Amino acid sequence: MNIAIVALPNCHASGVHGVMDFFTVANYCGRVPAGDREPLFDCQVVTVDNEPVRAYSGAMVTPTVRREDFRPDLIVVGSSVEAAVSTDRLERALAPAIPLHGWLQQAFEQGVVLASVCTGSFVLAEAGLLDDQVATTHWRAGPLFRSRYPRIRLEEEHLLVDNGQIICAGGATAFMDLCVYLVERFASPSVALACSKMLVLDGRRVEQTPYMAFYSRKAHQDDAIRKAQTWLEQHYSEPVTIDEVAEVAGLGTRTFKRRFKEATGETPIGYLQHLRIEAAKHKLESSREQTARIIWGVGYEDASSFRRLFKRTVGCTMEQYRKRFSYVTPMAV
């Protein structure tokens, strides 16, 4: 199977080379114990103009074949780090990939499987290949993706989405999860498992939600709503009513709710919940404080209600989150 990895300017270099490394290991694992035979995968790096590109880290990524001379069965579009940041930088990040649109469309029509890693999904979307399909991307790029491509159903909570001929993977390091899945699909589950063991990888991850962080959207023109956001960020741990926050903004309650949603994309209650969840996550990461005290400290009296909200939003329990992300040395038993 011929695999072309597309490296774009400002790409995640380890994602490009990591895919190559993974399929090289798959070729080794596919030979054992059958002995020497043809490799399962021929994996090559291609660029738009067959010239090296500079990765986000400053390292140069060099194509291994001329794109016009290679007939892929699978194309993996790598990420562009700039695409996750802002609309202005998104335009700059997507411009170099425009010459690829026709090549990707033709490949799709010929039955080639297309996959994206992280913000590589923007390239597939720009080429019109994700219309009316399901996609995922890096969780931080979710709002940009959703506003730019309303016809595409974005499920950024998922780390991997398979539409059949088009597969999207989430954050930058999701290339590993994608590779495990592709080897499982195009070679065998046993070869994929052997690769995981060889590379010391856990089983394929499913969700991005535990890694997501809440970023308050303040790049809008509504000063009254921005004032309310700042107030909420300072008073989230106190008893808060929507009428009270509307008064801070100098607006009637109904007008406040409408304008808050328009400006931030969140309801006031949803915004307050996100602030409290982020505060709880920080405490779980940085302290050994009891979870009940953390819940009370972020403004919730009903511990059961907050635990349910936390699990629904973050994708795991508070205890599981602490076990995965705490950087505090556990207390001695």
Short mmCIF file of N, CA and C in Angstrom, two decimals, residues 56-147:
data_model
loop_
_atom_site.label_atom_id
_atom_site.label_comp_id
_atom_site.label_asym_id
_atom_site.label_seq_id
_atom_site.Cartn_x
_atom_site.Cartn_y
_atom_site.Cartn_z
N TYR A 56 7.01 24.09 12.01
CA TYR A 56 6.75 25.07 13.06
C TYR A 56 7.94 25.21 13.99
N SER A 57 8.66 24.11 14.21
CA SER A 57 9.82 24.12 15.10
C SER A 57 11.04 24.77 14.47
N GLY A 58 10.99 25.01 13.17
CA GLY A 58 12.14 25.55 12.44
C GLY A 58 12.90 24.48 11.68
N ALA A 59 12.63 23.21 11.97
CA ALA A 59 13.29 22.11 11.27
C ALA A 59 12.78 22.02 9.83
N MET A 60 13.62 21.54 8.93
CA MET A 60 13.22 21.37 7.54
C MET A 60 12.69 19.96 7.33
N VAL A 61 11.59 19.86 6.62
CA VAL A 61 11.00 18.57 6.27
C VAL A 61 11.16 18.41 4.76
N THR A 62 11.85 17.38 4.36
CA THR A 62 12.21 17.19 2.95
C THR A 62 11.35 16.11 2.31
N PRO A 63 10.80 16.36 1.12
CA PRO A 63 10.03 15.31 0.44
C PRO A 63 10.94 14.15 0.03
N THR A 64 10.38 12.97 0.06
CA THR A 64 11.16 11.78 -0.31
C THR A 64 10.90 11.33 -1.74
N VAL A 65 9.81 11.83 -2.33
CA VAL A 65 9.50 11.55 -3.74
C VAL A 65 8.86 12.80 -4.36
N ARG A 66 8.87 12.85 -5.68
CA ARG A 66 8.10 13.89 -6.36
C ARG A 66 6.63 13.50 -6.31
N ARG A 67 5.79 14.45 -5.95
CA ARG A 67 4.37 14.14 -5.77
C ARG A 67 3.75 13.60 -7.07
N GLU A 68 4.16 14.16 -8.21
CA GLU A 68 3.59 13.74 -9.50
C GLU A 68 3.98 12.31 -9.88
N ASP A 69 5.06 11.79 -9.30
CA ASP A 69 5.58 10.47 -9.68
C ASP A 69 5.09 9.36 -8.76
N PHE A 70 4.32 9.70 -7.74
CA PHE A 70 3.93 8.71 -6.73
C PHE A 70 2.42 8.49 -6.80
N ARG A 71 2.00 7.25 -6.85
CA ARG A 71 0.58 6.89 -6.93
C ARG A 71 0.12 6.37 -5.57
N PRO A 72 -0.44 7.21 -4.72
CA PRO A 72 -0.82 6.75 -3.38
C PRO A 72 -2.15 6.00 -3.35
N ASP A 73 -2.24 5.08 -2.42
CA ASP A 73 -3.52 4.45 -2.08
C ASP A 73 -4.15 5.14 -0.88
N LEU A 74 -3.30 5.84 -0.12
CA LEU A 74 -3.73 6.56 1.07
C LEU A 74 -2.93 7.86 1.15
N ILE A 75 -3.63 8.97 1.41
CA ILE A 75 -2.98 10.27 1.59
C ILE A 75 -3.27 10.74 3.01
N VAL A 76 -2.21 11.11 3.74
CA VAL A 76 -2.36 11.64 5.09
C VAL A 76 -1.93 13.10 5.06
N VAL A 77 -2.85 14.01 5.36
CA VAL A 77 -2.56 15.44 5.37
C VAL A 77 -2.18 15.84 6.79
N GLY A 78 -0.94 16.28 6.95
CA GLY A 78 -0.47 16.67 8.27
C GLY A 78 -1.01 18.02 8.71
N SER A 79 -0.71 18.38 9.95
CA SER A 79 -1.26 19.60 10.53
C SER A 79 -0.42 20.82 10.18
N SER A 80 -1.06 21.98 10.26
CA SER A 80 -0.36 23.26 10.22
C SER A 80 -0.67 23.95 11.54
N VAL A 81 0.35 24.18 12.35
CA VAL A 81 0.13 24.67 13.71
C VAL A 81 -0.58 26.01 13.72
N GLU A 82 -0.30 26.88 12.75
CA GLU A 82 -0.91 28.21 12.72
C GLU A 82 -2.42 28.15 12.57
N ALA A 83 -2.93 27.09 11.98
CA ALA A 83 -4.36 27.03 11.68
C ALA A 83 -5.23 26.99 12.94
N ALA A 84 -4.64 26.66 14.08
CA ALA A 84 -5.44 26.53 15.29
C ALA A 84 -5.58 27.82 16.06
N VAL A 85 -5.00 28.91 15.58
CA VAL A 85 -4.86 30.08 16.44
C VAL A 85 -5.90 31.16 16.18
N SER A 86 -5.97 31.71 14.96
CA SER A 86 -6.88 32.82 14.69
C SER A 86 -7.28 32.81 13.22
N THR A 87 -8.33 33.58 12.90
CA THR A 87 -8.82 33.62 11.53
C THR A 87 -7.75 34.16 10.58
N ASP A 88 -7.05 35.22 10.97
CA ASP A 88 -6.02 35.80 10.11
C ASP A 88 -4.92 34.79 9.82
N ARG A 89 -4.46 34.10 10.86
CA ARG A 89 -3.39 33.13 10.67
C ARG A 89 -3.90 31.88 9.96
N LEU A 90 -5.19 31.61 10.09
CA LEU A 90 -5.77 30.48 9.37
C LEU A 90 -5.68 30.70 7.87
N GLU A 91 -6.03 31.89 7.41
CA GLU A 91 -5.94 32.20 5.99
C GLU A 91 -4.50 32.01 5.49
N ARG A 92 -3.54 32.46 6.27
CA ARG A 92 -2.13 32.33 5.89
C ARG A 92 -1.70 30.87 5.88
N ALA A 93 -2.23 30.08 6.81
CA ALA A 93 -1.86 28.67 6.89
C ALA A 93 -2.44 27.86 5.74
N LEU A 94 -3.65 28.23 5.30
CA LEU A 94 -4.33 27.45 4.27
C LEU A 94 -3.90 27.80 2.85
N ALA A 95 -3.37 29.00 2.66
CA ALA A 95 -3.01 29.45 1.31
C ALA A 95 -2.05 28.51 0.59
N PRO A 96 -0.97 28.01 1.25
CA PRO A 96 -0.04 27.14 0.51
C PRO A 96 -0.65 25.83 0.04
N ALA A 97 -1.77 25.41 0.66
CA ALA A 97 -2.36 24.13 0.30
C ALA A 97 -3.34 24.22 -0.86
N ILE A 98 -3.64 25.44 -1.32
CA ILE A 98 -4.63 25.60 -2.39
C ILE A 98 -4.26 24.79 -3.64
N PRO A 99 -2.98 24.75 -4.08
CA PRO A 99 -2.65 23.94 -5.26
C PRO A 99 -2.90 22.44 -5.08
N LEU A 100 -3.10 22.00 -3.84
CA LEU A 100 -3.34 20.57 -3.59
C LEU A 100 -4.80 20.17 -3.79
N HIS A 101 -5.70 21.14 -3.82
CA HIS A 101 -7.13 20.81 -3.83
C HIS A 101 -7.50 19.91 -5.01
N GLY A 102 -7.05 20.26 -6.19
CA GLY A 102 -7.37 19.44 -7.36
C GLY A 102 -6.80 18.04 -7.25
N TRP A 103 -5.58 17.93 -6.74
CA TRP A 103 -4.92 16.63 -6.57
C TRP A 103 -5.69 15.77 -5.57
N LEU A 104 -6.14 16.38 -4.47
CA LEU A 104 -6.91 15.64 -3.46
C LEU A 104 -8.27 15.22 -4.01
N GLN A 105 -8.93 16.11 -4.74
CA GLN A 105 -10.24 15.80 -5.32
C GLN A 105 -10.13 14.65 -6.32
N GLN A 106 -9.12 14.70 -7.16
CA GLN A 106 -8.91 13.63 -8.15
C GLN A 106 -8.61 12.31 -7.47
N ALA A 107 -7.78 12.36 -6.44
CA ALA A 107 -7.45 11.14 -5.71
C ALA A 107 -8.70 10.53 -5.08
N PHE A 108 -9.54 11.38 -4.51
CA PHE A 108 -10.77 10.90 -3.89
C PHE A 108 -11.66 10.23 -4.93
N GLU A 109 -11.79 10.85 -6.10
CA GLU A 109 -12.62 10.29 -7.17
C GLU A 109 -12.08 8.94 -7.64
N GLN A 110 -10.77 8.74 -7.52
CA GLN A 110 -10.16 7.47 -7.94
C GLN A 110 -10.17 6.42 -6.83
N GLY A 111 -10.77 6.75 -5.69
CA GLY A 111 -10.90 5.76 -4.61
C GLY A 111 -9.80 5.78 -3.58
N VAL A 112 -8.90 6.76 -3.66
CA VAL A 112 -7.83 6.87 -2.66
C VAL A 112 -8.44 7.24 -1.32
N VAL A 113 -7.97 6.62 -0.26
CA VAL A 113 -8.42 6.95 1.09
C VAL A 113 -7.67 8.21 1.55
N LEU A 114 -8.40 9.17 2.12
CA LEU A 114 -7.81 10.41 2.59
C LEU A 114 -7.92 10.48 4.11
N ALA A 115 -6.85 10.92 4.75
CA ALA A 115 -6.86 11.07 6.20
C ALA A 115 -6.22 12.40 6.57
N SER A 116 -6.66 12.97 7.67
CA SER A 116 -6.07 14.22 8.15
C SER A 116 -5.67 14.05 9.60
N VAL A 117 -4.63 14.80 9.98
CA VAL A 117 -4.19 14.85 11.36
C VAL A 117 -4.34 16.27 11.86
N CYS A 118 -4.99 16.45 13.00
CA CYS A 118 -5.10 17.76 13.64
C CYS A 118 -5.78 18.74 12.67
N THR A 119 -5.14 19.88 12.40
CA THR A 119 -5.74 20.88 11.53
C THR A 119 -5.60 20.56 10.05
N GLY A 120 -5.07 19.41 9.72
CA GLY A 120 -5.10 18.94 8.34
C GLY A 120 -6.52 18.80 7.83
N SER A 121 -7.49 18.68 8.75
CA SER A 121 -8.90 18.60 8.36
C SER A 121 -9.37 19.87 7.66
N PHE A 122 -8.74 21.02 7.98
CA PHE A 122 -9.09 22.27 7.29
C PHE A 122 -8.77 22.17 5.80
N VAL A 123 -7.67 21.50 5.46
CA VAL A 123 -7.28 21.36 4.05
C VAL A 123 -8.32 20.53 3.31
N LEU A 124 -8.75 19.43 3.91
CA LEU A 124 -9.78 18.60 3.28
C LEU A 124 -11.10 19.38 3.15
N ALA A 125 -11.41 20.18 4.17
CA ALA A 125 -12.64 20.97 4.13
C ALA A 125 -12.57 22.03 3.04
N GLU A 126 -11.42 22.69 2.91
CA GLU A 126 -11.25 23.72 1.88
C GLU A 126 -11.39 23.13 0.48
N ALA A 127 -10.99 21.88 0.34
CA ALA A 127 -11.09 21.20 -0.96
C ALA A 127 -12.50 20.69 -1.23
N GLY A 128 -13.43 20.92 -0.29
CA GLY A 128 -14.81 20.50 -0.48
C GLY A 128 -15.05 19.03 -0.26
N LEU A 129 -14.11 18.35 0.40
CA LEU A 129 -14.20 16.90 0.54
C LEU A 129 -14.90 16.46 1.82
N LEU A 130 -15.20 17.39 2.71
CA LEU A 130 -15.85 17.04 3.97
C LEU A 130 -17.30 17.53 4.04
N ASP A 131 -17.80 18.14 2.97
CA ASP A 131 -19.18 18.63 2.99
C ASP A 131 -20.15 17.51 3.33
N ASP A 132 -21.05 17.78 4.27
CA ASP A 132 -22.08 16.83 4.69
C ASP A 132 -21.50 15.57 5.32
N GLN A 133 -20.26 15.64 5.77
CA GLN A 133 -19.66 14.51 6.47
C GLN A 133 -19.35 14.91 7.91
N VAL A 134 -18.79 13.97 8.67
CA VAL A 134 -18.43 14.23 10.06
C VAL A 134 -16.92 14.40 10.12
N ALA A 135 -16.46 15.34 10.94
CA ALA A 135 -15.03 15.59 11.04
C ALA A 135 -14.64 15.83 12.49
N THR A 136 -13.34 15.73 12.74
CA THR A 136 -12.79 16.21 13.99
C THR A 136 -11.51 16.97 13.66
N THR A 137 -11.04 17.74 14.62
CA THR A 137 -9.82 18.52 14.44
C THR A 137 -9.27 18.79 15.83
N HIS A 138 -8.20 19.57 15.92
CA HIS A 138 -7.70 19.92 17.24
C HIS A 138 -8.78 20.68 18.00
N TRP A 139 -8.98 20.34 19.27
CA TRP A 139 -10.09 20.92 20.02
C TRP A 139 -10.03 22.45 20.06
N ARG A 140 -8.82 23.04 20.07
CA ARG A 140 -8.73 24.49 20.15
C ARG A 140 -9.15 25.15 18.84
N ALA A 141 -9.04 24.42 17.73
CA ALA A 141 -9.44 24.97 16.43
C ALA A 141 -10.93 24.75 16.15
N GLY A 142 -11.63 24.10 17.08
CA GLY A 142 -13.04 23.78 16.87
C GLY A 142 -13.92 24.97 16.52
N PRO A 143 -13.87 26.08 17.30
CA PRO A 143 -14.73 27.22 16.97
C PRO A 143 -14.46 27.80 15.57
N LEU A 144 -13.19 27.88 15.17
CA LEU A 144 -12.86 28.37 13.83
C LEU A 144 -13.43 27.45 12.76
N PHE A 145 -13.26 26.15 12.97
CA PHE A 145 -13.72 25.17 11.99
C PHE A 145 -15.24 25.26 11.84
N ARG A 146 -15.93 25.31 12.97
CA ARG A 146 -17.39 25.29 12.95
C ARG A 146 -17.96 26.53 12.27
N SER A 147 -17.36 27.69 12.51
CA SER A 147 -17.87 28.92 11.90
C SER A 147 -17.55 28.98 10.40
#
